[in-house]
Amino acid sequence: MSMLIVGTVATDDIVTPFASVAGVLGGSAVYAATAGSLYIPVQIVGVIGEDFPQKYKDFLRQKQFDLQGLEIQEGKTFHWAGKYHFDMNTRDTLATELNVLATFNPTLPVAYRETPFVFLANVDPTIQLRTLDQMKQPSLTVLDTMNYWIETQHDELTAVMRRSDLVMINDEELRQYTGEHSLLKAARQMLALGPRALIVKKGEHGAALVTKEGYYYAPGYPLEDVVDPTGAGDSFAGGFLGYIARQRKITARELHRALIHGSVIASFTVEDFSVDRLKSVTFPDVQKRYQEFASFTHFERLD
Amino acid sequence: MSMLIVGTVATDDIVTPFASVAGVLGGSAVYAATAGSLYIPVQIVGVIGEDFPQKYKDFLRQKQFDLQGLEIQEGKTFHWAGKYHFDMNTRDTLATELNVLATFNPTLPVAYRETPFVFLANVDPTIQLRTLDQMKQPSLTVLDTMNYWIETQHDELTAVMRRSDLVMINDEELRQYTGEHSLLKAARQMLALGPRALIVKKGEHGAALVTKEGYYYAPGYPLEDVVDPTGAGDSFAGGFLGYIARQRKITARELHRALIHGSVIASFTVEDFSVDRLKSVTFPDVQKRYQEFASFTHFERLD
């Protein structure tokens, strides 16, 4: 049993009000895989250029990710640069150099095609579609996206949504996509497209899981310091789907627990740049913080 | 057993992207009292002008609020006008006419001075101090404030904080007061001034209760439509303290349950303008929504 992740593998330059780094390992697939591998083996579908640093290749191997689906192509690796504002919730994109990603058209290794759990991490919707086209009816397909694709590839994105079981989107993007201010109404609109569940991400405030039947909430973990929010959503998704894949059950109960696991994982991610904190997290670390979440929210049970 | 509330009694003009009203009943004391009276009798300390509409006087009497502490003075009643942006979370103040509030210097009825539960609702800190000076050691004093007082009466506000058991403040105001970005660090700074607990309000995202020992979270109630956010914080506080006063216990368990009651009450308030929704809410309505909150957040217990 494993999970397939298609997304970006990148080098990032990141500026925050308190520190900055350049050329660090990043990308939606990298964050999601590092998180998901805490729960279950991961297969990566993505592309890197010839310039991808050896130390990062070594990291991906040392993590024992299945890299058969990671293509190396002539040219440069996808590069992103961003700068966070003082509130650490909003950021400006300083550079997006697609490089080898611009022409990436994945061909899945045969061994990947029957993988039951699929995460379509944040990447061009046409790449997400191309990946889905090669899969044999996964039991759970999770889609993540961003405002850029809502603006530039609305129809392709909608096509992927219709074929996904669960969509992850932040509150502003949900309002942007639907044109509806009420998050609950907006969520219902998106569920009407086909997905069985929606995860509405609210940054430091947490995340809500909305289904046709229910509503579940996970608050953000109260951190003393946020070093770098990059990858919080990608690792949230990796933890969420990793937990589900490990349980092999898709009940309301497990979806809600997965929501908490996602929040726990994201809370580790933002404690350092890149995957520097996340890569050293152990499963007992996750379980400890999971129990803390219970103490934050279970108001019947205190004392 | 009752609770004392000092704050504003006002007429409001409110503009939202979807509707507007003029001259409606408002004020921090009115919202808090309407909420608190669902749990326990309330005493109001405040001031109105000669122009205060008879229909609003009738409402306050019909609610059986103790109005011995509500002074009527020559001149006009405090008036506030505000306009909400499309997101319904941010607003511009269009007018603040203090009128009789400008010279208000409360003298508490003797019967009020031993009231054990005190809510210093949003009003000039000097009025809050003057009220506290006349009280005989309340068992619980809750303070609410706003950015305007942080800017214009920082020292007076700090003096009230030092004498309060619990402070309610929104996340941006907490950052503004402490100059600290991390909400957890900022909360600890404020707790160091003396309060035993802090409630950090996050608008539609909910509220967190922070003590030296613990952290508890109540998400916002997922509403189809928000009609008018005015008074959400005031009624949250009234529900919170009303619940505590009714229980007569100040344990972590009860504080956390009170946090949920505050969120429930606020969710009713914003469903209509003024106290129009809140005034018709029954205790069974509150209990029903309270149980829904459990289903949103108790991830161990689903199915």
mmCIF file of C-alpha atoms in Angstrom, chain B residues 8-262:
data_model
loop_
_atom_site.group_PDB
_atom_site.id
_atom_site.type_symbol
_atom_site.label_atom_id
_atom_site.label_comp_id
_atom_site.label_asym_id
_atom_site.label_seq_id
_atom_site.Cartn_x
_atom_site.Cartn_y
_atom_site.Cartn_z
ATOM 1 C CA THR B 8 -22.410 51.843 25.955
ATOM 2 C CA VAL B 9 -26.102 52.142 25.166
ATOM 3 C CA ALA B 10 -26.357 53.516 21.652
ATOM 4 C CA THR B 11 -28.245 54.042 18.467
ATOM 5 C CA ASP B 12 -26.347 52.721 15.430
ATOM 6 C CA ASP B 13 -26.378 53.321 11.703
ATOM 7 C CA ILE B 14 -25.024 50.260 9.915
ATOM 8 C CA VAL B 15 -24.185 49.705 6.269
ATOM 9 C CA THR B 16 -23.269 46.275 4.930
ATOM 10 C CA PRO B 17 -22.694 45.256 1.286
ATOM 11 C CA PHE B 18 -26.169 43.713 1.351
ATOM 12 C CA ALA B 19 -28.380 46.035 3.465
ATOM 13 C CA SER B 20 -28.418 49.085 5.740
ATOM 14 C CA VAL B 21 -30.274 50.258 8.839
ATOM 15 C CA ALA B 22 -30.372 53.584 10.717
ATOM 16 C CA GLY B 23 -30.998 54.438 14.360
ATOM 17 C CA VAL B 24 -31.168 50.842 15.549
ATOM 18 C CA LEU B 25 -30.594 49.850 19.173
ATOM 19 C CA GLY B 26 -26.920 49.144 19.825
ATOM 20 C CA GLY B 27 -24.057 49.593 22.274
ATOM 21 C CA SER B 28 -21.727 47.160 24.020
ATOM 22 C CA ALA B 29 -23.843 47.029 27.202
ATOM 23 C CA VAL B 30 -27.038 46.320 25.260
ATOM 24 C CA TYR B 31 -25.554 43.405 23.301
ATOM 25 C CA ALA B 32 -23.833 41.978 26.379
ATOM 26 C CA ALA B 33 -26.957 42.299 28.549
ATOM 27 C CA THR B 34 -29.258 40.737 25.967
ATOM 28 C CA ALA B 35 -26.836 37.791 25.757
ATOM 29 C CA GLY B 36 -26.114 37.538 29.485
ATOM 30 C CA SER B 37 -29.796 37.633 30.430
ATOM 31 C CA LEU B 38 -30.193 34.235 28.757
ATOM 32 C CA TYR B 39 -28.214 32.880 31.726
ATOM 33 C CA ILE B 40 -28.675 35.205 34.697
ATOM 34 C CA PRO B 41 -30.216 38.571 35.699
ATOM 35 C CA VAL B 42 -28.156 41.570 34.547
ATOM 36 C CA GLN B 43 -27.530 45.025 35.978
ATOM 37 C CA ILE B 44 -26.664 47.787 33.514
ATOM 38 C CA VAL B 45 -24.392 50.750 34.184
ATOM 39 C CA GLY B 46 -24.564 53.292 31.385
ATOM 40 C CA VAL B 47 -26.044 56.518 30.144
ATOM 41 C CA ILE B 48 -28.652 57.583 27.584
ATOM 42 C CA GLY B 49 -29.802 60.999 26.372
ATOM 43 C CA GLU B 50 -33.251 62.517 26.351
ATOM 44 C CA ASP B 51 -33.639 61.472 22.721
ATOM 45 C CA PHE B 52 -33.367 57.741 23.490
ATOM 46 C CA PRO B 53 -36.410 56.210 21.724
ATOM 47 C CA GLN B 54 -39.264 55.017 23.944
ATOM 48 C CA LYS B 55 -39.465 51.710 22.056
ATOM 49 C CA TYR B 56 -35.884 50.916 23.084
ATOM 50 C CA LYS B 57 -36.601 51.858 26.714
ATOM 51 C CA ASP B 58 -39.563 49.506 26.525
ATOM 52 C CA PHE B 59 -37.326 46.735 25.177
ATOM 53 C CA LEU B 60 -34.807 47.116 28.021
ATOM 54 C CA ARG B 61 -37.636 47.004 30.592
ATOM 55 C CA GLN B 62 -39.406 44.111 28.901
ATOM 56 C CA LYS B 63 -36.107 42.187 29.099
ATOM 57 C CA GLN B 64 -36.228 42.815 32.865
ATOM 58 C CA PHE B 65 -32.715 44.247 32.959
ATOM 59 C CA ASP B 66 -31.952 46.037 36.249
ATOM 60 C CA LEU B 67 -31.769 49.640 35.019
ATOM 61 C CA GLN B 68 -31.060 51.437 38.311
ATOM 62 C CA GLY B 69 -27.567 52.109 36.983
ATOM 63 C CA LEU B 70 -28.733 53.475 33.634
ATOM 64 C CA GLU B 71 -28.621 57.269 33.862
ATOM 65 C CA ILE B 72 -30.630 59.601 31.666
ATOM 66 C CA GLN B 73 -28.851 62.894 30.996
ATOM 67 C CA GLU B 74 -29.554 66.083 29.090
ATOM 68 C CA GLY B 75 -28.410 65.810 25.495
ATOM 69 C CA LYS B 76 -28.190 63.106 22.900
ATOM 70 C CA THR B 77 -27.527 59.386 23.237
ATOM 71 C CA PHE B 78 -24.181 57.962 22.094
ATOM 72 C CA HIS B 79 -24.347 57.313 18.340
ATOM 73 C CA TRP B 80 -22.166 55.089 16.162
ATOM 74 C CA ALA B 81 -22.177 54.597 12.413
ATOM 75 C CA GLY B 82 -20.153 51.994 10.564
ATOM 76 C CA LYS B 83 -19.791 50.428 7.128
ATOM 77 C CA TYR B 84 -18.673 46.828 6.539
ATOM 78 C CA HIS B 85 -16.504 45.749 3.616
ATOM 79 C CA PHE B 86 -17.432 42.854 1.364
ATOM 80 C CA ASP B 87 -15.554 40.360 3.541
ATOM 81 C CA MET B 88 -17.803 41.348 6.497
ATOM 82 C CA ASN B 89 -14.733 41.093 8.746
ATOM 83 C CA THR B 90 -13.378 44.618 8.293
ATOM 84 C CA ARG B 91 -15.301 47.852 8.718
ATOM 85 C CA ASP B 92 -14.896 51.621 8.562
ATOM 86 C CA THR B 93 -16.267 53.800 11.349
ATOM 87 C CA LEU B 94 -18.278 56.576 9.706
ATOM 88 C CA ALA B 95 -19.274 58.419 12.877
ATOM 89 C CA THR B 96 -18.708 58.261 16.643
ATOM 90 C CA GLU B 97 -20.791 60.861 18.466
ATOM 91 C CA LEU B 98 -20.055 60.459 22.190
ATOM 92 C CA ASN B 99 -22.745 62.969 23.232
ATOM 93 C CA VAL B 100 -23.821 62.198 26.851
ATOM 94 C CA LEU B 101 -21.066 59.556 27.065
ATOM 95 C CA ALA B 102 -18.404 62.290 26.897
ATOM 96 C CA THR B 103 -19.130 63.430 30.451
ATOM 97 C CA PHE B 104 -20.424 60.145 31.891
ATOM 98 C CA ASN B 105 -19.037 59.433 35.356
ATOM 99 C CA PRO B 106 -21.000 56.504 36.783
ATOM 100 C CA THR B 107 -22.152 56.357 40.391
ATOM 101 C CA LEU B 108 -23.154 52.774 41.146
ATOM 102 C CA PRO B 109 -26.392 52.022 42.975
ATOM 103 C CA VAL B 110 -25.537 50.550 46.378
ATOM 104 C CA ALA B 111 -27.283 47.318 45.363
ATOM 105 C CA TYR B 112 -24.712 46.837 42.537
ATOM 106 C CA ARG B 113 -21.532 47.127 44.594
ATOM 107 C CA GLU B 114 -21.327 43.530 45.771
ATOM 108 C CA THR B 115 -22.290 41.917 42.466
ATOM 109 C CA PRO B 116 -19.765 39.065 42.028
ATOM 110 C CA PHE B 117 -19.541 39.016 38.204
ATOM 111 C CA VAL B 118 -18.524 42.185 36.366
ATOM 112 C CA PHE B 119 -18.226 42.812 32.649
ATOM 113 C CA LEU B 120 -16.351 45.964 31.709
ATOM 114 C CA ALA B 121 -17.721 46.151 28.172
ATOM 115 C CA ASN B 122 -16.123 48.237 25.451
ATOM 116 C CA VAL B 123 -16.166 51.866 26.656
ATOM 117 C CA ASP B 124 -13.688 54.545 27.810
ATOM 118 C CA PRO B 125 -11.198 52.868 30.230
ATOM 119 C CA THR B 126 -11.661 55.712 32.724
ATOM 120 C CA ILE B 127 -15.353 54.763 32.979
ATOM 121 C CA GLN B 128 -14.318 51.120 33.446
ATOM 122 C CA LEU B 129 -11.901 52.138 36.217
ATOM 123 C CA ARG B 130 -14.456 54.382 37.902
ATOM 124 C CA THR B 131 -16.855 51.418 37.971
ATOM 125 C CA LEU B 132 -14.268 49.003 39.401
ATOM 126 C CA ASP B 133 -13.385 51.553 42.099
ATOM 127 C CA GLN B 134 -16.932 51.261 43.437
ATOM 128 C CA MET B 135 -17.085 47.445 43.456
ATOM 129 C CA LYS B 136 -16.362 45.268 46.495
ATOM 130 C CA GLN B 137 -13.962 42.536 45.239
ATOM 131 C CA PRO B 138 -15.950 40.820 42.481
ATOM 132 C CA SER B 139 -15.180 37.107 42.018
ATOM 133 C CA LEU B 140 -14.631 37.597 38.275
ATOM 134 C CA THR B 141 -13.969 40.768 36.294
ATOM 135 C CA VAL B 142 -13.927 40.542 32.500
ATOM 136 C CA LEU B 143 -12.541 43.362 30.362
ATOM 137 C CA ASP B 144 -13.269 44.099 26.713
ATOM 138 C CA THR B 145 -11.726 46.944 24.733
ATOM 139 C CA MET B 146 -10.883 48.101 21.187
ATOM 140 C CA ASN B 147 -8.054 49.569 19.103
ATOM 141 C CA TYR B 148 -9.301 53.134 19.699
ATOM 142 C CA TRP B 149 -8.580 52.905 23.461
ATOM 143 C CA ILE B 150 -5.217 51.205 22.850
ATOM 144 C CA GLU B 151 -4.221 54.215 20.775
ATOM 145 C CA THR B 152 -5.707 57.018 22.872
ATOM 146 C CA GLN B 153 -5.682 55.733 26.494
ATOM 147 C CA HIS B 154 -2.960 53.095 26.645
ATOM 148 C CA ASP B 155 -2.043 53.756 30.287
ATOM 149 C CA GLU B 156 -5.623 53.889 31.596
ATOM 150 C CA LEU B 157 -6.375 50.690 29.662
ATOM 151 C CA THR B 158 -3.312 48.997 31.158
ATOM 152 C CA ALA B 159 -4.461 50.016 34.628
ATOM 153 C CA VAL B 160 -7.844 48.307 34.052
ATOM 154 C CA MET B 161 -6.094 45.229 32.631
ATOM 155 C CA ARG B 162 -4.021 44.872 35.795
ATOM 156 C CA ARG B 163 -7.233 44.732 37.795
ATOM 157 C CA SER B 164 -9.116 42.331 35.496
ATOM 158 C CA ASP B 165 -9.249 38.531 35.757
ATOM 159 C CA LEU B 166 -9.943 37.943 32.076
ATOM 160 C CA VAL B 167 -9.252 40.162 29.059
ATOM 161 C CA MET B 168 -11.029 39.876 25.698
ATOM 162 C CA ILE B 169 -9.208 41.304 22.707
ATOM 163 C CA ASN B 170 -9.066 40.539 18.995
ATOM 164 C CA ASP B 171 -5.911 39.164 17.394
ATOM 165 C CA GLU B 172 -4.920 42.396 15.627
ATOM 166 C CA GLU B 173 -5.465 44.479 18.782
ATOM 167 C CA LEU B 174 -3.385 42.027 20.814
ATOM 168 C CA ARG B 175 -0.526 42.419 18.314
ATOM 169 C CA GLN B 176 -1.050 46.193 18.343
ATOM 170 C CA TYR B 177 -0.978 46.460 22.155
ATOM 171 C CA THR B 178 2.078 44.235 22.647
ATOM 172 C CA GLY B 179 3.992 44.956 19.428
ATOM 173 C CA GLU B 180 4.558 41.185 19.275
ATOM 174 C CA HIS B 181 3.599 39.216 16.163
ATOM 175 C CA SER B 182 3.337 35.746 17.721
ATOM 176 C CA LEU B 183 -0.133 35.604 19.266
ATOM 177 C CA LEU B 184 1.043 33.113 21.882
ATOM 178 C CA LYS B 185 3.957 35.323 22.963
ATOM 179 C CA ALA B 186 1.713 38.382 22.877
ATOM 180 C CA ALA B 187 -0.857 36.584 25.029
ATOM 181 C CA ARG B 188 1.828 35.634 27.573
ATOM 182 C CA GLN B 189 2.961 39.266 27.699
ATOM 183 C CA MET B 190 -0.575 40.369 28.489
ATOM 184 C CA LEU B 191 -1.085 37.620 31.078
ATOM 185 C CA ALA B 192 2.084 38.855 32.791
ATOM 186 C CA LEU B 193 0.192 42.081 33.564
ATOM 187 C CA GLY B 194 -2.086 40.153 35.914
ATOM 188 C CA PRO B 195 -5.126 38.617 34.168
ATOM 189 C CA ARG B 196 -5.604 34.892 34.729
ATOM 190 C CA ALA B 197 -6.950 34.350 31.241
ATOM 191 C CA LEU B 198 -7.144 35.946 27.831
ATOM 192 C CA ILE B 199 -9.697 35.422 25.108
ATOM 193 C CA VAL B 200 -8.260 36.148 21.667
ATOM 194 C CA LYS B 201 -11.130 36.871 19.273
ATOM 195 C CA LYS B 202 -10.562 35.953 15.609
ATOM 196 C CA GLY B 203 -13.807 37.091 13.984
ATOM 197 C CA GLU B 204 -15.315 34.455 11.690
ATOM 198 C CA HIS B 205 -12.469 32.078 12.602
ATOM 199 C CA GLY B 206 -13.519 31.754 16.246
ATOM 200 C CA ALA B 207 -11.796 32.489 19.529
ATOM 201 C CA ALA B 208 -8.983 31.084 21.683
ATOM 202 C CA LEU B 209 -8.804 31.060 25.465
ATOM 203 C CA VAL B 210 -5.238 31.339 26.746
ATOM 204 C CA THR B 211 -4.262 30.824 30.397
ATOM 205 C CA LYS B 212 -0.841 30.307 31.976
ATOM 206 C CA GLU B 213 -1.572 26.564 31.977
ATOM 207 C CA GLY B 214 -3.759 25.951 28.949
ATOM 208 C CA TYR B 215 -5.033 26.784 25.498
ATOM 209 C CA TYR B 216 -8.599 26.175 24.317
ATOM 210 C CA TYR B 217 -10.247 26.915 20.991
ATOM 211 C CA ALA B 218 -13.778 27.543 19.785
ATOM 212 C CA PRO B 219 -14.243 27.732 16.002
ATOM 213 C CA GLY B 220 -16.680 30.204 14.470
ATOM 214 C CA TYR B 221 -20.102 28.704 13.823
ATOM 215 C CA PRO B 222 -20.464 28.032 10.084
ATOM 216 C CA LEU B 223 -23.313 30.335 9.022
ATOM 217 C CA GLU B 224 -24.992 30.392 5.628
ATOM 218 C CA ASP B 225 -25.306 34.175 5.860
ATOM 219 C CA VAL B 226 -23.907 36.861 8.123
ATOM 220 C CA VAL B 227 -26.272 39.839 8.151
ATOM 221 C CA ASP B 228 -24.437 42.166 10.562
ATOM 222 C CA PRO B 229 -21.307 41.386 12.645
ATOM 223 C CA THR B 230 -21.954 44.364 14.975
ATOM 224 C CA GLY B 231 -22.138 43.272 18.616
ATOM 225 C CA ALA B 232 -20.684 39.811 18.016
ATOM 226 C CA GLY B 233 -17.861 40.411 20.500
ATOM 227 C CA ASP B 234 -20.096 42.113 23.089
ATOM 228 C CA SER B 235 -22.672 39.320 23.007
ATOM 229 C CA PHE B 236 -19.885 36.700 22.990
ATOM 230 C CA ALA B 237 -18.697 38.228 26.263
ATOM 231 C CA GLY B 238 -22.216 38.406 27.696
ATOM 232 C CA GLY B 239 -22.781 34.738 26.924
ATOM 233 C CA PHE B 240 -19.351 33.763 28.231
ATOM 234 C CA LEU B 241 -19.715 35.537 31.562
ATOM 235 C CA GLY B 242 -23.417 34.723 31.850
ATOM 236 C CA TYR B 243 -22.585 31.018 31.624
ATOM 237 C CA ILE B 244 -19.796 31.299 34.222
ATOM 238 C CA ALA B 245 -22.045 33.292 36.583
ATOM 239 C CA ARG B 246 -24.796 30.685 36.202
ATOM 240 C CA GLN B 247 -22.366 27.831 36.976
ATOM 241 C CA ARG B 248 -20.749 29.779 39.852
ATOM 242 C CA LYS B 249 -17.551 27.831 39.093
ATOM 243 C CA ILE B 250 -14.374 29.117 37.496
ATOM 244 C CA THR B 251 -12.551 25.915 36.533
ATOM 245 C CA ALA B 252 -10.698 25.264 33.264
ATOM 246 C CA ARG B 253 -13.588 23.005 32.285
ATOM 247 C CA GLU B 254 -16.170 25.718 32.835
ATOM 248 C CA LEU B 255 -14.047 28.409 31.173
ATOM 249 C CA HIS B 256 -13.777 26.213 28.082
ATOM 250 C CA ARG B 257 -17.518 25.508 28.042
ATOM 251 C CA ALA B 258 -18.134 29.239 28.508
ATOM 252 C CA LEU B 259 -15.953 29.888 25.442
ATOM 253 C CA ILE B 260 -18.284 27.679 23.402
ATOM 254 C CA HIS B 261 -21.368 29.402 24.852
ATOM 255 C CA GLY B 262 -19.884 32.765 23.841
#
